[in-house]
XYZ file of C-alpha atoms in Angstrom:
619
model
C 24.740 -16.544 32.284
C 23.543 -17.550 28.835
C 24.225 -21.089 27.563
C 27.201 -21.358 25.231
C 25.156 -22.737 22.368
C 21.653 -22.497 21.004
C 19.399 -25.382 20.009
C 18.189 -26.276 16.588
C 15.365 -23.751 16.053
C 13.444 -26.323 14.057
C 12.838 -28.379 17.214
C 9.036 -28.500 17.537
C 7.179 -26.932 20.420
C 6.109 -29.283 23.172
C 2.349 -29.904 23.038
C 0.432 -29.493 26.279
C -2.959 -31.157 26.594
C -5.724 -31.021 29.164
C -5.741 -33.644 31.878
C -7.045 -36.875 30.387
C -6.918 -35.580 26.805
C -4.870 -37.071 24.000
C -4.945 -34.291 21.397
C -2.012 -31.853 21.312
C -3.076 -28.918 21.662
C -1.320 -11.500 25.318
C -11.182 9.446 30.632
C -10.236 11.961 31.611
C -6.709 12.617 32.816
C -5.055 15.539 34.485
C -8.043 17.632 33.623
C -10.095 15.399 35.902
C -8.337 14.872 38.378
C 16.436 4.025 36.960
C 16.913 2.013 33.758
C 17.787 -1.635 34.450
C 21.471 -2.539 34.380
C 21.859 -4.854 31.422
C 23.859 -7.980 30.873
C 26.136 -7.309 27.929
C 24.960 -8.896 24.676
C 27.426 -11.157 22.896
C 29.436 -8.937 20.567
C 29.338 -9.596 16.870
C 32.751 -10.384 15.449
C 34.113 -7.517 13.364
C 34.465 -8.075 9.652
C 38.051 -8.647 8.562
C 39.855 -5.668 7.112
C 40.630 -5.724 3.385
C 43.966 -7.180 2.377
C 46.578 -4.491 1.827
C 47.687 -3.766 -1.699
C 50.292 -6.217 -3.043
C 53.759 -4.954 -3.945
C 54.305 -4.154 -7.611
C 54.919 -7.253 -9.655
C 53.447 -9.618 -7.106
C 50.127 -11.383 -7.430
C 47.789 -10.361 -4.605
C 47.048 -13.086 -2.084
C 43.734 -14.895 -2.215
C 41.329 -12.787 -0.126
C 40.349 -14.273 3.180
C 36.670 -15.150 3.616
C 34.759 -12.725 5.797
C 33.825 -14.522 8.998
C 30.161 -14.852 9.839
C 28.865 -13.243 13.005
C 29.011 -15.640 15.915
C 25.692 -17.392 16.543
C 23.842 -15.870 19.419
C 23.215 -18.022 22.467
C 19.637 -18.741 23.505
C 18.126 -18.817 26.964
C 19.966 -17.301 29.888
C 19.587 -14.834 32.712
C 16.418 -12.739 33.023
C 18.299 -9.697 34.308
C 18.277 -7.625 37.504
C 14.749 -6.229 37.176
C 13.014 -9.595 37.048
C 12.483 -10.475 40.713
C 11.519 -14.100 41.404
C 10.084 -15.174 44.759
C 9.231 -18.524 46.315
C 7.353 -19.106 49.576
C 10.653 -19.347 51.510
C 12.055 -16.037 50.213
C 12.721 -13.733 53.185
C 11.288 -10.192 53.404
C 9.102 -10.416 50.292
C 6.945 -7.568 51.538
C 9.974 -5.301 52.002
C 11.052 -5.946 48.409
C 7.555 -5.288 47.082
C 7.393 -2.059 49.054
C 10.758 -0.900 47.718
C 9.726 -1.465 44.098
C 6.455 0.368 44.729
C 8.301 3.266 46.360
C 10.322 3.677 43.163
C 7.397 3.237 40.773
C 4.350 4.723 42.520
C 4.708 8.171 40.903
C 7.105 7.225 38.081
C 4.690 7.886 35.239
C 7.352 8.850 32.700
C 10.510 7.423 34.300
C 12.693 4.605 32.990
C 12.296 1.966 35.726
C 10.801 -1.345 34.579
C 10.060 -4.347 36.845
C 8.577 -7.837 36.601
C 7.644 -9.574 39.865
C 7.269 -13.352 39.542
C 6.006 -15.802 42.168
C 6.858 -19.476 41.918
C 4.000 -21.932 42.497
C 3.047 -22.238 46.145
C 1.151 -20.365 48.832
C 2.123 -16.945 50.179
C 0.715 -15.291 53.270
C 0.162 -11.748 54.467
C 1.285 -9.849 51.359
C 0.027 -6.590 49.911
C 1.699 -6.070 46.547
C 1.036 -2.472 45.586
C 1.612 -2.120 41.859
C 3.023 1.098 40.404
C 3.987 2.234 36.924
C 5.737 -0.210 34.570
C 5.375 -3.046 37.048
C 3.997 -6.485 36.225
C 3.158 -9.145 38.804
C 2.548 -12.752 37.784
C 2.548 -16.353 38.926
C 4.822 -18.971 37.384
C 2.387 -21.871 37.301
C 0.404 -23.244 34.381
C -2.804 -22.330 36.213
C -3.544 -19.265 38.356
C -4.472 -21.638 41.182
C -0.900 -22.982 41.243
C 0.206 -19.729 42.923
C -1.963 -18.401 45.743
C -1.438 -15.124 47.594
C -3.375 -14.842 50.811
C -3.370 -11.083 50.552
C -3.848 -8.385 47.954
C -2.513 -7.097 44.657
C -3.455 -3.459 44.931
C -3.699 -0.437 42.687
C -4.970 2.764 44.314
C -4.556 6.458 43.565
C -3.132 8.059 46.690
C -0.233 9.450 44.646
C -2.715 11.494 42.547
C -5.100 12.688 45.256
C -7.529 9.821 44.728
C -7.825 10.257 40.947
C -7.157 6.954 39.157
C -7.393 8.265 35.573
C -3.593 8.186 35.178
C -2.936 4.718 36.632
C -1.465 3.406 33.368
C 1.118 0.725 32.373
C 0.927 -2.036 34.990
C -0.464 -5.563 35.010
C -1.436 -8.625 37.051
C -1.446 -12.145 35.576
C -1.751 -15.806 36.470
C -2.309 -15.577 40.244
C -4.974 -16.641 42.717
C -5.804 -14.042 45.371
C -7.553 -14.434 48.706
C -8.088 -10.758 49.615
C -7.666 -9.821 53.271
C -10.927 -7.870 53.390
C -12.689 -10.196 50.973
C -12.325 -7.682 48.126
C -9.225 -6.763 46.112
C -8.760 -3.215 44.749
C -7.595 -2.716 41.137
C -8.229 0.972 40.357
C -6.585 1.436 36.969
C -6.897 3.348 33.747
C -5.599 2.313 30.307
C -2.822 -0.217 29.545
C -3.318 -2.063 32.842
C -4.560 -5.590 32.039
C -5.881 -8.009 34.643
C -5.376 -11.358 32.898
C -5.701 -14.970 33.913
C -6.453 -14.139 37.530
C -8.571 -15.964 40.108
C -9.941 -13.700 42.836
C -11.475 -15.776 45.601
C -13.620 -12.877 46.668
C -14.674 -9.582 45.117
C -12.890 -7.022 42.956
C -13.284 -3.239 43.245
C -12.187 -1.178 40.261
C -12.454 2.267 41.866
C -9.942 4.149 44.025
C -10.515 4.579 47.734
C -12.872 7.503 48.165
C -14.635 6.767 44.860
C -12.510 9.210 42.854
C -12.457 9.375 39.078
C -11.395 6.285 37.153
C -11.050 5.541 33.443
C -10.215 1.899 32.640
C -9.888 -0.932 31.785
C -9.581 -4.610 30.802
C -10.103 -8.078 32.302
C -9.562 -11.333 30.384
C -9.474 -15.068 31.124
C -10.180 -14.425 34.816
C -12.492 -15.790 37.463
C -13.870 -13.419 40.076
C -15.831 -15.501 42.585
C -17.575 -12.509 44.144
C -18.885 -9.176 42.924
C -17.057 -6.853 40.534
C -17.700 -3.250 41.549
C -16.676 -0.686 38.911
C -18.290 2.207 40.830
C -16.738 5.338 39.218
C -15.130 3.583 36.234
C -16.300 5.329 33.075
C -15.879 2.268 30.846
C -14.625 -1.319 31.041
C -14.229 -4.409 28.848
C -14.314 -7.980 30.205
C -13.607 -10.954 27.927
C -13.826 -14.756 28.290
C -14.141 -14.775 32.077
C -16.466 -15.818 34.905
C -17.805 -13.437 37.552
C -20.104 -13.761 40.535
C -21.940 -10.529 39.709
C -21.425 -7.011 38.329
C -22.506 -4.007 40.378
C -23.074 -0.991 38.124
C -22.103 0.911 34.990
C -21.314 4.533 34.206
C -21.058 4.991 30.425
C -19.888 1.865 28.650
C -19.491 -1.620 30.139
C -18.869 -4.363 27.566
C -18.750 -8.140 28.060
C -18.017 -10.944 25.604
C -17.868 -14.609 26.577
C -18.353 -13.811 30.282
C -20.202 -16.239 32.535
C -22.270 -14.256 35.044
C -22.271 -11.060 32.969
C -25.318 -8.796 33.258
C -27.895 -9.005 30.508
C -27.779 -6.767 27.445
C -29.431 -3.451 28.393
C -27.582 -0.522 26.760
C -27.991 2.370 27.364
C -29.674 2.006 30.745
C -27.803 0.356 32.394
C -25.016 0.759 29.795
C -24.286 -2.963 29.377
C -23.316 -4.455 26.016
C -23.227 -8.235 26.368
C -22.167 -10.824 23.788
C -22.618 -14.443 24.784
C -19.274 -15.472 23.254
C -16.135 -13.956 21.756
C -15.940 -14.885 18.051
C -12.218 -15.742 18.053
C -9.686 -15.449 20.866
C -6.275 -16.741 21.797
C -4.850 -15.902 25.200
C -1.566 -14.091 25.678
C 1.680 -16.138 25.946
C 3.113 -16.343 29.462
C 6.260 -17.433 31.276
C 6.009 -20.410 33.628
C 8.199 -22.937 35.407
C 8.324 -26.605 34.464
C 10.368 -28.104 37.277
C 13.312 -25.732 37.517
C 13.254 -24.687 33.842
C 11.488 -21.682 32.353
C 9.105 -22.197 29.478
C 6.685 -19.955 27.594
C 3.159 -21.292 27.238
C 1.264 -20.515 24.030
C -2.497 -20.919 24.511
C -4.380 -22.254 21.530
C -7.010 -20.420 19.536
C -10.621 -20.662 20.675
C -13.696 -20.052 18.557
C -16.923 -18.752 20.124
C -15.115 -18.692 23.450
C -16.879 -18.373 26.787
C -15.407 -18.584 30.279
C -11.771 -19.073 31.309
C -9.316 -21.169 29.321
C -7.720 -22.816 32.384
C -10.663 -24.099 34.367
C -10.431 -27.852 33.822
C -6.926 -29.238 34.147
C -3.929 -28.113 32.125
C -4.846 -25.476 29.541
C -4.690 -26.351 25.862
C -1.738 -25.070 23.887
C 1.951 -25.631 23.269
C 5.058 -24.930 25.309
C 8.424 -23.527 24.246
C 11.518 -23.914 26.456
C 13.505 -20.773 27.169
C 16.261 -22.278 25.029
C 14.060 -21.413 22.023
C 14.300 -17.699 22.936
C 16.954 -15.059 22.716
C 16.723 -13.419 26.140
C 17.276 -9.758 25.327
C 18.584 -7.111 27.682
C 18.577 -3.311 27.423
C 21.560 -2.316 25.340
C 20.964 -5.027 22.756
C 20.872 -3.401 19.330
C 18.279 -3.901 16.632
C 20.969 -5.731 14.647
C 21.439 -8.214 17.489
C 17.711 -8.755 17.923
C 17.293 -9.242 14.190
C 20.174 -11.725 14.113
C 18.363 -13.725 16.789
C 15.188 -13.682 14.717
C 17.123 -14.734 11.614
C 18.604 -17.660 13.568
C 15.055 -18.879 14.182
C 14.879 -17.785 17.809
C 11.963 -16.077 19.510
C 12.510 -12.922 21.558
C 12.001 -12.467 25.296
C 12.491 -8.778 26.100
C 13.522 -8.358 29.745
C 12.508 -5.122 31.511
C 14.129 -1.922 30.305
C 14.459 0.502 27.403
C 15.620 -0.680 23.968
C 16.683 1.834 21.317
C 16.301 0.440 17.816
C 17.612 2.181 14.708
C 15.911 -0.244 12.331
C 12.773 -2.367 12.532
C 12.695 -5.682 14.322
C 11.807 -7.898 11.352
C 9.585 -10.825 12.228
C 9.642 -12.908 9.056
C 9.143 -16.446 10.381
C 5.732 -17.973 11.057
C 4.844 -18.635 14.706
C 7.522 -16.309 16.099
C 6.913 -15.039 19.637
C 8.026 -11.585 20.789
C 7.162 -11.367 24.489
C 8.008 -8.438 26.749
C 8.381 -8.578 30.533
C 7.825 -5.632 32.867
C 6.741 -3.226 30.122
C 9.946 -3.564 28.107
C 9.971 -0.511 25.856
C 11.123 -0.130 22.237
C 12.177 3.381 21.164
C 12.728 3.746 17.412
C 15.577 6.129 16.545
C 16.008 8.249 13.418
C 12.444 7.768 12.242
C 12.522 3.968 12.130
C 9.525 1.673 12.482
C 9.930 -0.364 15.673
C 8.464 -3.698 14.482
C 7.546 -5.088 11.064
C 5.850 -8.483 10.718
C 5.774 -10.396 7.445
C 2.565 -11.850 6.011
C 3.014 -15.167 7.826
C 0.945 -17.344 10.147
C 0.759 -17.284 13.882
C 3.077 -14.500 15.049
C 2.478 -13.480 18.680
C 3.432 -9.968 19.797
C 2.737 -9.395 23.482
C 3.562 -7.363 26.545
C 5.653 -4.416 25.391
C 5.469 -0.673 24.879
C 6.551 1.304 21.819
C 7.594 4.878 22.603
C 7.908 7.181 19.566
C 11.260 8.896 19.127
C 11.891 12.602 18.449
C 12.434 12.029 14.699
C 9.057 11.307 13.183
C 8.350 7.723 12.120
C 5.932 6.962 9.310
C 4.663 4.015 11.356
C 5.601 2.478 14.700
C 4.312 -1.086 14.279
C 3.246 -2.897 11.092
C 1.619 -6.323 10.854
C 2.017 -7.487 7.286
C 3.301 -5.491 4.313
C 1.040 -3.338 2.176
C -1.173 -5.542 0.026
C -0.917 -8.601 2.300
C -3.607 -11.063 1.292
C -2.825 -14.556 2.658
C -5.501 -16.428 4.593
C -4.480 -16.743 8.266
C -7.834 -17.845 9.649
C -6.463 -21.136 11.003
C -3.506 -19.502 12.751
C -3.836 -15.726 13.073
C -1.272 -13.230 14.297
C -2.122 -11.782 17.707
C -1.157 -8.390 19.115
C -1.811 -8.422 22.876
C -0.985 -5.852 25.541
C 1.146 -3.991 23.003
C 0.906 -0.294 23.773
C 2.042 2.762 21.823
C 2.853 6.221 23.155
C 3.693 9.424 21.289
C 5.043 12.093 23.645
C 4.670 12.307 27.410
C 8.023 10.782 28.285
C 9.716 13.198 25.879
C 9.445 14.484 22.360
C 7.905 11.932 20.019
C 6.313 11.998 16.578
C 4.775 9.416 14.256
C 2.310 9.700 11.406
C 0.585 6.385 12.214
C 0.962 4.278 15.347
C -0.148 0.813 14.250
C -0.948 -0.561 10.798
C -2.615 -3.957 10.341
C -2.307 -5.293 6.798
C -2.425 -9.064 7.420
C -5.788 -10.770 7.253
C -7.384 -12.330 10.358
C -5.103 -10.496 12.802
C -6.460 -10.278 16.367
C -5.664 -7.054 18.212
C -6.474 -8.006 21.787
C -6.111 -5.067 24.150
C -4.067 -2.138 22.989
C -3.819 1.507 24.041
C -2.534 3.829 21.339
C -1.967 7.202 22.988
C -0.885 10.540 21.690
C -0.004 12.075 25.034
C -2.149 14.856 26.414
C 0.182 15.501 29.387
C 3.822 15.049 30.324
C 6.751 16.493 28.367
C 6.979 16.976 24.621
C 3.254 17.634 24.316
C 1.597 20.078 21.932
C -0.639 20.112 18.862
C 2.382 20.083 16.534
C 5.056 19.030 19.065
C 3.933 15.390 19.324
C 2.131 15.342 16.022
C 0.509 11.982 15.243
C -2.274 11.970 12.680
C -3.568 8.392 12.937
C -3.754 5.837 15.728
C -4.817 2.505 14.198
C -5.101 1.910 10.451
C -6.558 -1.455 9.403
C -6.126 -2.384 5.754
C -6.352 -6.163 6.129
C -9.608 -8.067 5.806
C -11.216 -10.123 8.593
C -9.396 -8.325 11.419
C -10.843 -8.523 14.952
C -10.172 -6.002 17.732
C -11.144 -6.903 21.292
C -10.496 -4.119 23.767
C -9.442 -1.167 21.620
C -8.332 2.052 23.348
C -7.129 4.860 21.017
C -6.855 8.485 22.080
C -5.967 12.077 21.110
C -4.721 11.724 17.529
C -4.631 14.795 15.297
C -6.866 13.239 12.626
C -8.618 9.833 12.615
C -7.978 7.795 15.745
C -9.085 4.651 13.873
C -9.252 4.323 10.090
C -10.649 0.908 9.067
C -10.330 0.061 5.378
C -10.448 -3.756 5.450
C -13.553 -5.831 4.791
C -15.381 -7.841 7.460
C -13.660 -6.102 10.356
C -15.075 -6.412 13.872
C -14.483 -4.430 17.063
C -15.760 -5.390 20.493
C -15.320 -2.386 22.800
C -13.727 0.912 21.796
C -12.735 3.802 24.047
C -11.613 7.125 22.667
C -10.980 10.728 23.577
C -10.489 13.244 20.808
C -7.359 15.409 21.029
C -7.767 17.907 23.874
C -5.299 20.414 22.476
C -6.757 21.390 19.104
C -6.089 25.126 18.966
C -9.259 26.080 17.086
C -12.028 24.834 14.814
C -9.935 25.282 11.677
C -7.217 22.960 12.984
C -9.564 19.970 12.920
C -11.613 20.846 9.860
C -11.978 17.775 7.611
C -13.060 19.220 4.299
C -16.684 20.188 4.805
C -16.951 18.113 8.001
C -16.315 19.522 11.450
C -13.596 17.331 12.904
C -12.243 13.877 12.130
C -14.294 10.957 13.416
C -12.810 8.907 16.232
C -13.612 5.731 14.276
C -13.895 5.908 10.489
C -14.934 2.962 8.310
C -13.665 3.407 4.748
C -16.113 4.451 2.085
C -15.582 1.253 0.044
C -16.184 -1.112 2.952
C -19.324 -3.212 2.568
C -19.074 -5.393 5.712
C -18.070 -4.288 9.215
C -19.497 -4.634 12.722
C -18.833 -3.051 16.098
C -20.234 -3.407 19.620
C -19.897 -1.015 22.562
C -18.010 1.985 21.167
C -17.567 5.356 22.877
C -15.922 8.678 22.012
C -15.461 11.659 24.349
C -14.362 15.224 23.695
C -12.662 17.727 25.985
C -11.412 20.602 23.862
C -9.711 22.485 26.663
C -7.807 24.996 24.491
C -10.891 26.182 22.590
C -14.105 25.063 24.262
C -16.185 26.374 21.342
C -14.957 23.614 19.001
C -17.717 21.477 17.499
C -17.138 17.870 16.414
C -19.777 16.793 13.918
C -19.775 13.114 14.923
C -17.779 10.499 16.781
C -18.248 7.743 14.159
C -18.375 7.703 10.372
C -19.293 4.754 8.174
C -20.864 3.884 4.815
C -24.623 3.692 4.846
C -24.923 0.086 3.706
C -26.700 -2.914 5.276
C -23.456 -4.843 5.837
C -21.930 -2.129 8.037
C -23.475 -2.428 11.492
C -22.889 -0.871 14.885
C -24.450 -1.663 18.231
C -24.417 0.552 21.342
C -22.594 3.752 20.412
C -22.098 6.832 22.566
C -20.492 10.260 22.467
C -20.077 12.544 25.463
C -18.805 16.070 26.044
C -16.801 16.294 29.262
C -18.161 19.317 31.091
C -19.116 21.086 27.899
C -15.585 21.606 26.584
C -16.501 21.124 22.937
C -19.615 19.419 21.617
C -20.722 16.656 19.260
C -23.512 17.424 16.818
C -24.263 13.755 16.095
C -23.204 10.256 17.156
C -22.616 8.453 13.814
C -22.833 10.118 10.421
C -25.887 12.385 10.724
C -27.648 10.186 13.289
C -28.041 10.753 17.021
C -28.799 13.692 19.256
C -26.194 16.375 19.986
C -24.477 16.435 23.345
C -26.089 18.799 25.811
C -24.173 21.859 26.938
C -22.145 21.454 30.115
C -23.987 18.283 31.114
C -21.610 15.284 30.937
C -24.344 12.960 29.740
C -23.819 10.624 26.771
C -25.774 10.804 23.571
C -26.406 7.250 22.412
C -27.384 5.240 19.353
C -28.419 1.647 20.069
C -28.313 0.365 16.511
C -26.913 1.533 13.164
C -28.151 1.590 10.500
């Protein structure tokens, strides 16, 4: 049940400081290889009906004031698809197995689950994680919640091919793997955050099948990380014992124990630190009460944020959140935001017929269990004002059948305020057009606000599933960046009809980019870009004078017309301030070819040989 009243939203967040401190302180796919019951939202009181006309000769009565909608209550129940365990919970394994049975093959189904473990020690568990399933500890540190066992992702459901192991996550747990090594064989949109593996971590499926991932952040892996067949991977602000190998594109920033810079052979791109980072908000227990922890911003970060005592940041009690449930309307969610509440989206599907409008600085919108927003009637799902410190994290936006101009906007057009001290972060926010059904959108994500950090996103125009076709799930642009000083760490954008990334802002930076051009282009003419053959995967605007990227890859697999030629994967002004390091393009089995890597530089891809063409430095 939700409390009967909400607190004063101006109550400050509780600062959390480190122990002893005094300062206060989110590949290749098929070619290679039920909705939660919702607690009813409080109904808004209907507006009073107009007074009836007065009889002739009588003065009409004074009109009654229209009552305001009842204030929404904050806090409350997390809903039926948030499953919370403690060490004394009976039959935990049976519950885990039942959720996995439902979700193992449920790539485009409506089930959504969050599995939470209270602090303590658990023995003999193997939590197999399927689609739209998140597993997490409820401590302030991963080491508060230890599983003597495994958190496993494998690919038995897809004949050993892990390239479609999307939309699942593991966070804030310590693992002691039974065999000494945990298996996490995932593809896109499957973050491994804030984890401590007291052993090794294998990123490939059993049998060394295909794999196309992935992302690790703020994690400590005591042993060896073995990517084996993983085509690409990004690891940020972590500590590892060692790293075994690389296939095409392995990128590290701020990682203790990372291999030395050596691209393209081995294909390691290594930055000593991450320029700016701020870890994803997370739910935790303080005594018996839920809070959301908000990690603070780090500059030139290296290693985990939680290693020495309590992590730095602030804490918000659940009574500062409207706990949303599927069935809540956009009007209800916007009323909560207007009241000064944050949003906690419990697992399920939310249809919104107008944007969620995040107009207040420091607002948190946090999804659990891959909560999914579906904009109806061509709406934009989320619009953020040009304000400081908004945190969007942990949800999926699924385009609706009526085309939307945009699906998510950070800042209005022309936004220009300086947010360097307190940037907006977009973390584990994923966008999908088609696959689960008909969907259309001109542009998936637009970043207009300065200094925004986009930390791990997958923007995907579906190449398989239902509602898929060159014009059926039309989506011209993936990410458009108009704001200056924007940083992307872990950027996955695939299959858009035109530019996958269009970057117009000054001083933008990207660390790691993974892309596949649209498989389903019907012919060369369909992708012709003026005099240029095809739209670049990553295009820096012609007026940009400062931009930098590290570890970027684009792949083509034109399986409708294998004769299609893509002139280049990357396009940018030829100016000293625009710099790229460690670029690659690759033709998958010869289905389509690249003539160059960036602009007119780089060797063409080679026939049917799936071997990257690389450029180490541009210009």
